[in-house]
CSV table of C-alpha atoms in Angstrom, one decimal:
chain,number,residue,atom,x,y,z
A,1,UNK,CA,-4.5,-10.0,61.2
A,2,UNK,CA,-1.8,-9.0,58.8
A,3,UNK,CA,0.5,-11.9,59.8
A,4,UNK,CA,-2.4,-14.3,59.4
A,5,UNK,CA,-3.1,-13.0,55.9
A,6,UNK,CA,0.6,-13.2,55.0
A,7,UNK,CA,0.6,-16.9,56.1
A,8,UNK,CA,-2.5,-17.7,54.0
A,9,UNK,CA,-1.2,-15.9,50.9
A,10,UNK,CA,2.3,-17.3,51.3
A,11,UNK,CA,1.3,-20.9,52.1
A,12,UNK,CA,2.7,-23.4,49.6
A,13,UNK,CA,0.0,-24.9,47.3
A,14,UNK,CA,0.3,-28.6,46.4
A,15,UNK,CA,2.0,-29.2,43.1
A,16,UNK,CA,-0.4,-30.5,40.3
A,17,UNK,CA,0.0,-34.1,39.2
A,18,UNK,CA,2.9,-34.7,36.8
A,19,UNK,CA,0.4,-36.4,34.4
A,20,UNK,CA,-0.9,-32.9,33.5
A,21,UNK,CA,2.5,-31.9,32.1
A,22,UNK,CA,1.5,-32.2,28.5
A,23,UNK,CA,1.6,-29.9,25.5
A,24,UNK,CA,2.8,-26.5,26.5
A,25,UNK,CA,3.2,-27.7,30.1
A,26,UNK,CA,5.7,-30.3,29.1
A,27,UNK,CA,9.5,-29.9,29.8
A,28,UNK,CA,11.3,-28.4,26.9
A,29,UNK,CA,8.2,-27.1,25.2
A,30,UNK,CA,9.7,-23.6,24.6
A,31,UNK,CA,13.3,-24.1,23.4
A,32,UNK,CA,13.9,-20.6,21.9
A,33,UNK,CA,16.5,-18.6,23.8
A,34,UNK,CA,14.6,-15.4,22.8
A,35,UNK,CA,12.0,-16.1,25.6
A,36,UNK,CA,13.8,-13.8,28.1
A,37,UNK,CA,13.1,-11.1,30.6
A,38,UNK,CA,15.1,-8.7,28.4
A,39,UNK,CA,13.0,-9.3,25.3
A,40,UNK,CA,9.7,-9.2,27.2
A,41,UNK,CA,10.6,-6.0,29.1
A,42,UNK,CA,11.8,-4.1,26.1
A,43,UNK,CA,8.7,-5.1,24.0
A,44,UNK,CA,6.6,-4.3,27.0
A,45,UNK,CA,7.8,-0.7,27.1
A,46,UNK,CA,6.6,-0.1,23.6
A,47,UNK,CA,3.4,-1.9,24.2
A,48,UNK,CA,2.7,-0.1,27.4
A,49,UNK,CA,3.4,3.3,25.8
A,50,UNK,CA,1.1,2.4,22.9
A,51,UNK,CA,-1.8,1.5,25.3
A,52,UNK,CA,-1.3,4.8,27.2
A,53,UNK,CA,-1.5,6.8,23.9
A,54,UNK,CA,-4.6,4.8,22.9
A,55,UNK,CA,-6.2,5.3,26.3
A,56,UNK,CA,-5.6,9.1,26.4
A,57,UNK,CA,-6.8,9.7,22.8
A,58,UNK,CA,-9.8,7.4,23.3
A,59,UNK,CA,-10.7,9.3,26.5
A,60,UNK,CA,-10.5,12.6,24.6
A,61,UNK,CA,-12.9,11.2,21.9
A,62,UNK,CA,-15.3,9.9,24.6
A,63,UNK,CA,-15.3,13.3,26.4
A,64,UNK,CA,-15.9,15.2,23.1
A,65,UNK,CA,-19.0,13.0,22.4
A,66,UNK,CA,-20.2,12.8,26.0
A,67,UNK,CA,-18.7,15.9,27.7
A,68,UNK,CA,-18.5,16.1,31.5
A,69,UNK,CA,-19.7,19.5,32.8
A,70,UNK,CA,-16.1,20.7,33.3
A,71,UNK,CA,-14.8,19.6,29.9
A,72,UNK,CA,-14.3,22.2,27.1
A,73,UNK,CA,-13.3,21.1,23.6
A,74,UNK,CA,-12.1,24.0,21.5
A,75,UNK,CA,-13.2,24.9,18.0
A,76,UNK,CA,-9.6,25.4,16.9
A,77,UNK,CA,-7.2,24.2,15.7
A,78,UNK,CA,-9.7,22.7,13.2
A,79,UNK,CA,-7.4,19.6,12.7
A,80,UNK,CA,-7.0,18.6,16.4
A,81,UNK,CA,-9.6,15.9,16.6
A,82,UNK,CA,-8.4,14.6,13.2
A,83,UNK,CA,-4.9,14.1,14.8
A,84,UNK,CA,-6.0,12.6,18.1
A,85,UNK,CA,-8.5,10.1,16.7
A,86,UNK,CA,-6.2,9.3,13.7
A,87,UNK,CA,-3.4,8.6,16.2
A,88,UNK,CA,-5.8,6.5,18.3
A,89,UNK,CA,-6.7,4.2,15.5
A,90,UNK,CA,-3.2,4.1,13.9
A,91,UNK,CA,-1.5,3.2,17.2
A,92,UNK,CA,-4.2,0.7,18.1
A,93,UNK,CA,-3.7,-1.2,14.8
A,94,UNK,CA,0.1,-1.1,15.2
A,95,UNK,CA,-0.3,-2.6,18.7
A,96,UNK,CA,-1.8,-5.8,17.3
A,97,UNK,CA,1.4,-7.3,16.0
A,98,UNK,CA,3.3,-5.9,18.9
A,99,UNK,CA,0.9,-7.6,21.4
A,100,UNK,CA,1.5,-10.9,19.5
A,101,UNK,CA,5.2,-10.4,19.9
A,102,UNK,CA,4.9,-9.7,23.6
A,103,UNK,CA,2.7,-12.7,24.1
A,104,UNK,CA,5.3,-14.8,22.3
A,105,UNK,CA,8.2,-13.6,24.5
A,106,UNK,CA,6.3,-14.4,27.7
A,107,UNK,CA,4.7,-17.6,26.4
A,108,UNK,CA,6.7,-19.9,28.6
A,109,UNK,CA,5.8,-18.0,31.7
A,110,UNK,CA,2.1,-18.4,30.9
A,111,UNK,CA,2.6,-22.2,31.2
A,112,UNK,CA,5.3,-22.4,33.9
A,113,UNK,CA,5.2,-25.5,36.1
A,114,UNK,CA,3.7,-25.5,38.7
A,115,UNK,CA,1.3,-22.7,37.6
A,116,UNK,CA,1.4,-21.1,41.1
A,117,UNK,CA,3.2,-22.1,44.3
A,118,UNK,CA,1.3,-19.8,46.7
A,119,UNK,CA,-2.1,-18.1,46.8
A,120,UNK,CA,-0.3,-14.8,46.3
A,121,UNK,CA,1.3,-16.1,43.1
A,122,UNK,CA,-2.1,-17.4,42.0
A,123,UNK,CA,-3.6,-13.9,42.4
A,124,UNK,CA,-0.8,-12.6,40.3
A,125,UNK,CA,-1.5,-15.2,37.6
A,126,UNK,CA,-5.2,-14.2,37.5
A,127,UNK,CA,-4.2,-10.5,37.1
A,128,UNK,CA,-2.2,-11.5,34.1
A,129,UNK,CA,-5.3,-13.2,32.7
A,130,UNK,CA,-7.2,-9.9,33.1
A,131,UNK,CA,-4.4,-8.0,31.4
A,132,UNK,CA,-4.2,-10.3,28.4
A,133,UNK,CA,-8.0,-10.6,28.1
A,134,UNK,CA,-8.6,-6.9,28.3
A,135,UNK,CA,-5.8,-6.1,25.8
A,136,UNK,CA,-7.1,-8.7,23.3
A,137,UNK,CA,-10.6,-7.4,23.7
A,138,UNK,CA,-9.7,-3.8,23.2
A,139,UNK,CA,-7.7,-4.4,20.0
A,140,UNK,CA,-10.1,-7.0,18.5
A,141,UNK,CA,-13.2,-4.9,19.0
A,142,UNK,CA,-11.4,-1.7,17.9
A,143,UNK,CA,-10.5,-3.5,14.6
A,144,UNK,CA,-14.1,-4.7,14.2
A,145,UNK,CA,-15.4,-1.2,14.8
A,146,UNK,CA,-13.3,0.5,12.2
A,147,UNK,CA,-14.6,-2.1,9.7
A,148,UNK,CA,-18.1,-1.2,10.8
A,149,UNK,CA,-19.0,-4.8,11.4
A,150,UNK,CA,-20.8,-5.5,14.7
A,151,UNK,CA,-21.4,-9.2,15.2
A,152,UNK,CA,-21.7,-8.8,19.0
A,153,UNK,CA,-24.9,-8.0,20.9
A,154,UNK,CA,-23.5,-5.2,23.1
A,155,UNK,CA,-22.7,-1.5,22.7
A,156,UNK,CA,-19.2,-1.2,21.3
A,157,UNK,CA,-18.8,2.4,22.7
A,158,UNK,CA,-19.8,1.4,26.2
A,159,UNK,CA,-17.8,-1.9,26.3
A,160,UNK,CA,-14.7,-0.3,24.7
A,161,UNK,CA,-14.7,2.6,27.1
A,162,UNK,CA,-15.0,0.6,30.3
A,163,UNK,CA,-12.6,-2.1,29.2
A,164,UNK,CA,-10.1,0.6,28.4
A,165,UNK,CA,-10.1,1.6,32.1
A,166,UNK,CA,-9.7,-2.1,33.0
A,167,UNK,CA,-6.9,-2.5,30.6
A,168,UNK,CA,-5.0,0.5,31.9
A,169,UNK,CA,-5.5,-0.6,35.5
A,170,UNK,CA,-4.2,-4.1,34.6
A,171,UNK,CA,-1.1,-2.6,32.9
A,172,UNK,CA,-0.3,-0.5,35.9
A,173,UNK,CA,-0.9,-3.4,38.3
A,174,UNK,CA,1.3,-5.6,36.1
A,175,UNK,CA,4.1,-3.1,36.0
A,176,UNK,CA,4.0,-2.7,39.8
A,177,UNK,CA,4.0,-6.5,40.3
A,178,UNK,CA,6.8,-7.2,37.8
A,179,UNK,CA,8.9,-4.1,38.6
A,180,UNK,CA,12.1,-6.1,39.6
A,181,UNK,CA,12.0,-8.3,36.5
A,182,UNK,CA,11.3,-5.2,34.3
A,183,UNK,CA,14.3,-3.3,35.8
A,184,UNK,CA,16.5,-6.3,35.1
A,185,UNK,CA,15.2,-6.6,31.6
A,186,UNK,CA,15.8,-2.9,30.8
A,187,UNK,CA,19.3,-2.9,32.3
A,188,UNK,CA,22.3,-3.0,30.0
A,189,UNK,CA,23.2,-6.6,29.2
A,190,UNK,CA,25.9,-8.0,31.4
A,191,UNK,CA,25.6,-5.2,34.0
A,192,UNK,CA,25.1,-5.9,37.7
A,193,UNK,CA,21.6,-4.4,37.4
A,194,UNK,CA,20.7,-7.1,34.8
A,195,UNK,CA,20.9,-9.8,37.4
A,196,UNK,CA,20.1,-7.8,40.6
A,197,UNK,CA,18.2,-9.8,43.2
A,198,UNK,CA,18.8,-13.2,41.6
A,199,UNK,CA,20.5,-16.2,43.2
A,200,UNK,CA,24.0,-17.0,41.6
A,201,UNK,CA,22.6,-19.9,39.7
A,202,UNK,CA,19.7,-17.8,38.4
A,203,UNK,CA,22.0,-15.0,37.4
A,204,UNK,CA,24.2,-17.4,35.4
A,205,UNK,CA,21.1,-18.8,33.7
A,206,UNK,CA,20.1,-15.2,32.6
A,207,UNK,CA,23.5,-14.5,31.3
A,208,UNK,CA,23.5,-17.8,29.4
A,209,UNK,CA,20.1,-17.0,27.9
A,210,UNK,CA,21.2,-13.6,26.7
A,211,UNK,CA,24.3,-15.1,25.1
A,212,UNK,CA,22.2,-17.8,23.4
A,213,UNK,CA,19.8,-15.2,22.1
A,214,UNK,CA,22.8,-13.6,20.2
A,215,UNK,CA,23.7,-16.8,18.4
A,216,UNK,CA,20.5,-18.8,18.1
A,217,UNK,CA,18.8,-19.9,14.9
A,218,UNK,CA,16.9,-16.6,15.1
A,219,UNK,CA,19.2,-13.9,16.5
A,220,UNK,CA,18.2,-11.0,18.7
A,221,UNK,CA,18.7,-8.5,15.9
A,222,UNK,CA,16.6,-10.6,13.5
A,223,UNK,CA,13.8,-10.9,16.1
A,224,UNK,CA,13.8,-7.1,16.8
A,225,UNK,CA,13.9,-6.3,13.0
A,226,UNK,CA,11.0,-8.7,12.3
A,227,UNK,CA,8.9,-7.2,15.1
A,228,UNK,CA,9.6,-3.7,13.9
A,229,UNK,CA,8.8,-4.5,10.2
A,230,UNK,CA,5.5,-6.2,11.1
A,231,UNK,CA,4.4,-3.3,13.3
A,232,UNK,CA,5.5,-0.7,10.8
A,233,UNK,CA,3.8,-2.5,7.9
A,234,UNK,CA,0.5,-2.6,9.7
A,235,UNK,CA,0.7,1.1,10.4
A,236,UNK,CA,1.9,2.1,6.9
A,237,UNK,CA,-0.9,0.1,5.2
A,238,UNK,CA,-3.7,2.0,6.9
A,239,UNK,CA,-2.2,5.5,7.6
A,240,UNK,CA,-3.4,6.6,4.2
A,241,UNK,CA,-7.0,7.1,5.6
A,242,UNK,CA,-5.6,10.1,7.5
A,243,UNK,CA,-2.4,11.0,5.6
A,244,UNK,CA,-3.6,11.4,2.0
A,245,UNK,CA,-0.2,10.9,0.3
A,246,UNK,CA,0.0,7.4,1.7
A,247,UNK,CA,-3.5,6.4,0.3
A,248,UNK,CA,-2.0,4.4,-2.5
A,249,UNK,CA,-0.2,2.0,-0.2
A,250,UNK,CA,-2.8,1.9,2.5
A,251,UNK,CA,-4.4,-1.4,1.5
A,252,UNK,CA,-5.8,-2.0,5.0
A,253,UNK,CA,-7.6,1.3,5.3
A,254,UNK,CA,-11.4,1.0,5.7
A,255,UNK,CA,-11.8,4.4,4.0
A,256,UNK,CA,-9.6,6.2,1.4
A,257,UNK,CA,-9.8,10.0,1.3
A,258,UNK,CA,-11.2,11.2,-2.0
A,259,UNK,CA,-13.3,8.1,-2.7
A,260,UNK,CA,-17.0,8.8,-2.4
A,261,UNK,CA,-19.7,11.2,-3.6
A,262,UNK,CA,-18.2,14.6,-4.4
A,263,UNK,CA,-14.8,13.3,-3.5
A,264,UNK,CA,-15.5,12.6,0.1
A,265,UNK,CA,-16.1,9.2,1.8
A,266,UNK,CA,-19.6,8.4,3.3
A,267,UNK,CA,-20.4,6.3,6.4
A,268,UNK,CA,-24.1,6.5,6.5
A,269,UNK,CA,-26.1,6.8,3.3
A,270,UNK,CA,-29.5,8.4,2.8
A,271,UNK,CA,-30.9,5.0,2.1
A,272,UNK,CA,-29.7,3.6,5.4
A,273,UNK,CA,-31.0,6.7,7.2
A,274,UNK,CA,-34.4,6.4,5.6
A,275,UNK,CA,-34.4,10.0,4.3
A,276,UNK,CA,-34.5,9.5,0.5
A,277,UNK,CA,-38.0,11.0,0.2
A,278,UNK,CA,-38.1,13.5,3.2
A,279,UNK,CA,-34.8,15.1,2.2
A,280,UNK,CA,-36.1,16.1,-1.2
A,281,UNK,CA,-39.6,17.0,-0.2
A,282,UNK,CA,-40.5,20.5,-1.5
A,283,UNK,CA,-42.3,21.1,1.9
A,284,UNK,CA,-38.9,20.8,3.7
A,285,UNK,CA,-38.4,23.4,6.5
A,286,UNK,CA,-35.5,23.9,8.9
A,287,UNK,CA,-37.1,24.8,12.2
A,288,UNK,CA,-35.1,27.0,14.5
A,289,UNK,CA,-36.5,27.4,18.0
A,290,UNK,CA,-35.9,30.6,19.9
A,291,UNK,CA,-37.4,34.0,21.0
A,292,UNK,CA,-38.0,34.6,17.3
A,293,UNK,CA,-38.8,31.1,15.9
A,294,UNK,CA,-37.9,30.4,12.3
A,295,UNK,CA,-39.0,28.0,9.6
A,296,UNK,CA,-36.5,28.3,6.9
A,297,UNK,CA,-36.9,26.9,3.4
A,298,UNK,CA,-33.9,25.9,1.3
A,299,UNK,CA,-34.2,29.2,-0.6
A,300,UNK,CA,-34.3,31.1,2.7
A,301,UNK,CA,-31.0,29.5,3.6
A,302,UNK,CA,-29.5,30.3,0.2
A,303,UNK,CA,-30.6,33.9,0.5
A,304,UNK,CA,-28.5,34.4,3.7
A,305,UNK,CA,-24.8,35.5,3.5
A,306,UNK,CA,-22.8,32.5,2.3
A,307,UNK,CA,-19.3,31.6,3.6
A,308,UNK,CA,-16.9,28.9,2.4
A,309,UNK,CA,-14.6,27.1,4.8
A,310,UNK,CA,-12.1,24.3,4.3
A,311,UNK,CA,-12.7,21.8,7.1
A,312,UNK,CA,-12.0,18.1,7.7
A,313,UNK,CA,-14.5,15.3,8.3
A,314,UNK,CA,-12.7,13.2,11.0
A,315,UNK,CA,-14.5,10.0,11.9
A,316,UNK,CA,-14.1,7.9,15.0
A,317,UNK,CA,-13.1,5.0,12.8
A,318,UNK,CA,-9.8,6.9,12.1
A,319,UNK,CA,-10.3,8.2,8.6
A,320,UNK,CA,-10.4,11.8,7.7
A,321,UNK,CA,-10.6,14.0,4.6
A,322,UNK,CA,-10.8,17.8,4.0
A,323,UNK,CA,-13.3,19.6,1.8
A,324,UNK,CA,-14.6,23.0,1.0
A,325,UNK,CA,-18.1,23.6,2.6
A,326,UNK,CA,-20.4,26.6,1.8
A,327,UNK,CA,-23.4,27.9,3.6
A,328,UNK,CA,-24.6,30.4,6.2
A,329,UNK,CA,-22.9,30.5,9.6
A,330,UNK,CA,-24.8,28.8,12.4
A,331,UNK,CA,-24.3,31.8,14.7
A,332,UNK,CA,-26.0,34.1,12.1
A,333,UNK,CA,-29.0,31.7,11.9
A,334,UNK,CA,-29.2,31.6,15.8
A,335,UNK,CA,-28.9,35.4,15.9
A,336,UNK,CA,-31.9,35.7,13.5
A,337,UNK,CA,-33.8,33.5,15.9
A,338,UNK,CA,-33.0,35.8,18.8
A,339,UNK,CA,-30.2,33.8,20.5
A,340,UNK,CA,-27.1,35.4,21.9
A,341,UNK,CA,-23.7,34.5,20.5
A,342,UNK,CA,-22.4,31.2,21.9
A,343,UNK,CA,-25.8,29.7,22.7
A,344,UNK,CA,-25.5,25.9,23.3
A,345,UNK,CA,-27.9,24.2,20.9
A,346,UNK,CA,-29.1,20.7,19.9
A,347,UNK,CA,-29.3,20.0,16.2
A,348,UNK,CA,-31.6,17.2,15.1
A,349,UNK,CA,-31.7,15.2,11.8
A,350,UNK,CA,-34.9,14.4,9.9
A,351,UNK,CA,-33.8,10.7,10.1
A,352,UNK,CA,-36.0,8.8,12.4
A,353,UNK,CA,-33.5,6.7,14.3
A,354,UNK,CA,-29.8,6.2,15.0
A,355,UNK,CA,-27.6,7.0,18.0
A,356,UNK,CA,-26.3,10.2,16.3
A,357,UNK,CA,-29.6,11.6,15.1
A,358,UNK,CA,-29.1,14.5,17.6
A,359,UNK,CA,-25.9,16.2,18.6
A,360,UNK,CA,-25.0,19.1,20.9
A,361,UNK,CA,-23.1,22.1,19.6
A,362,UNK,CA,-21.2,23.6,22.5
A,363,UNK,CA,-20.4,27.3,23.0
A,364,UNK,CA,-17.0,27.3,21.3
A,365,UNK,CA,-18.4,25.8,18.2
A,366,UNK,CA,-21.7,27.6,18.0
A,367,UNK,CA,-19.8,30.9,18.4
A,368,UNK,CA,-17.2,30.0,15.8
A,369,UNK,CA,-17.3,31.8,12.4
A,370,UNK,CA,-16.2,28.5,10.8
A,371,UNK,CA,-19.3,26.5,11.9
A,372,UNK,CA,-21.7,26.4,8.9
A,373,UNK,CA,-25.1,25.1,7.9
A,374,UNK,CA,-23.6,23.7,4.8
A,375,UNK,CA,-25.6,23.7,1.5
A,376,UNK,CA,-22.7,23.0,-0.9
A,377,UNK,CA,-19.7,20.8,-0.9
A,378,UNK,CA,-16.6,21.4,-3.1
A,379,UNK,CA,-18.6,23.9,-5.2
A,380,UNK,CA,-21.6,21.8,-5.8
A,381,UNK,CA,-25.0,21.3,-4.0
A,382,UNK,CA,-24.7,18.7,-1.3
A,383,UNK,CA,-25.2,15.1,-2.5
A,384,UNK,CA,-28.0,13.5,-0.6
A,385,UNK,CA,-25.6,11.1,1.0
A,386,UNK,CA,-23.7,14.1,2.4
A,387,UNK,CA,-26.7,15.6,4.0
A,388,UNK,CA,-28.8,17.4,1.4
A,389,UNK,CA,-30.6,19.8,1.8
A,390,UNK,CA,-28.5,21.1,4.7
A,391,UNK,CA,-26.0,19.7,7.2
A,392,UNK,CA,-23.9,20.9,10.1
A,393,UNK,CA,-20.2,21.2,9.6
A,394,UNK,CA,-18.1,22.6,12.5
A,395,UNK,CA,-14.4,22.7,13.1
A,396,UNK,CA,-12.7,20.1,15.3
A,397,UNK,CA,-15.6,17.8,15.9
A,398,UNK,CA,-16.1,14.0,15.2
A,399,UNK,CA,-17.7,13.3,11.9
A,400,UNK,CA,-20.5,11.4,13.7
A,401,UNK,CA,-21.5,14.8,15.3
A,402,UNK,CA,-21.5,16.7,12.0
A,403,UNK,CA,-25.3,16.0,11.8
A,404,UNK,CA,-26.7,15.5,8.3
A,405,UNK,CA,-30.2,16.2,6.9
A,406,UNK,CA,-30.9,18.9,9.5
A,407,UNK,CA,-34.6,19.4,10.5
A,408,UNK,CA,-34.5,21.2,13.8
A,409,UNK,CA,-32.2,23.5,15.9
A,410,UNK,CA,-33.2,24.0,19.5
A,411,UNK,CA,-31.5,25.6,22.6
A,412,UNK,CA,-29.6,23.1,24.8
A,413,UNK,CA,-29.2,22.9,28.5
A,414,UNK,CA,-27.1,25.7,30.0
A,415,UNK,CA,-23.6,24.6,30.8
A,416,UNK,CA,-23.8,21.3,28.9
A,417,UNK,CA,-20.6,21.0,26.8
A,418,UNK,CA,-20.0,24.7,27.2
């Protein structure tokens, strides 16, 4: 059975007609000597490392928002999610020019003639298609998401999450399939390892290509410098959405810290949430379910002990900004309703729709003395766009889960996100 499969996969496929050798399939279509294994392998190392960083930080963000039963996300340090998600977006954007550089270095291989000589080679070519398609999809949809523009008809979160698994699997498969070429490409130029496994004529061709790359119209050093500058420029011009001192040069940032009502950016406004009337209704009550149910007016909340904490808002789009928040502690309000410390609760907004209208506050956050029902921001009553009359603010949580315009707090399922 195995020998029969080997014969099928190794059988030589017929060459396609020479008439098809046009455009990128034509001879001499890629004259640059920089299209080498060495360039492709070294760029690939940085690209692969970047995709691993994005995958791991993206996985953290997904688990924070949709926690498995075993996952515990801590309430401290308060800046941890800010760093992980900021890194996710910053590295993802920097990978865009790096992916273009990688595609350019391997461009001739994508159009080699014949495209595949055996069924096994054809499978390998199809795996490269999956790799390129998933990488482009991840970076393109990520860029669209941070711009908050959704022209597609599917869920960005779901598609981005599952395509991330496909992309990482494709990267690992590609590395395994191309291991000999990658080893040669990463070896020191001119060393025996750089031509290991090649026929004498192929080895000489590799040496000649490396030599040509040093003295071509665009030298190896110029190529590396251009790739580094392009990648660095993309990163620098959007890092200011997380690193405030760089805000003035971050012209590609979708958000700038300090720009917005009360000096803080806003994603969802009161108008878009449909709460411009209900949020200022004199009959407003915050309902807290529990052994001792509560219906708290704004004055009731103001009469409770007030605490001020400096906490960041860190959004999934990558931007973040710190501010001073003031209000009663969530754990004090839960205690007044008869709940033990660390009770898992759901907090609900008075807005009528939206995927983040309800969020779960896990045990580490509900027990934290830094988790507040914020009434004031930077020394002023909350602006309506920041969640007036009261919003949740907790340490080390995504901004989308810092629920605004609170209307109800209810106990959550035991063990969920605890």
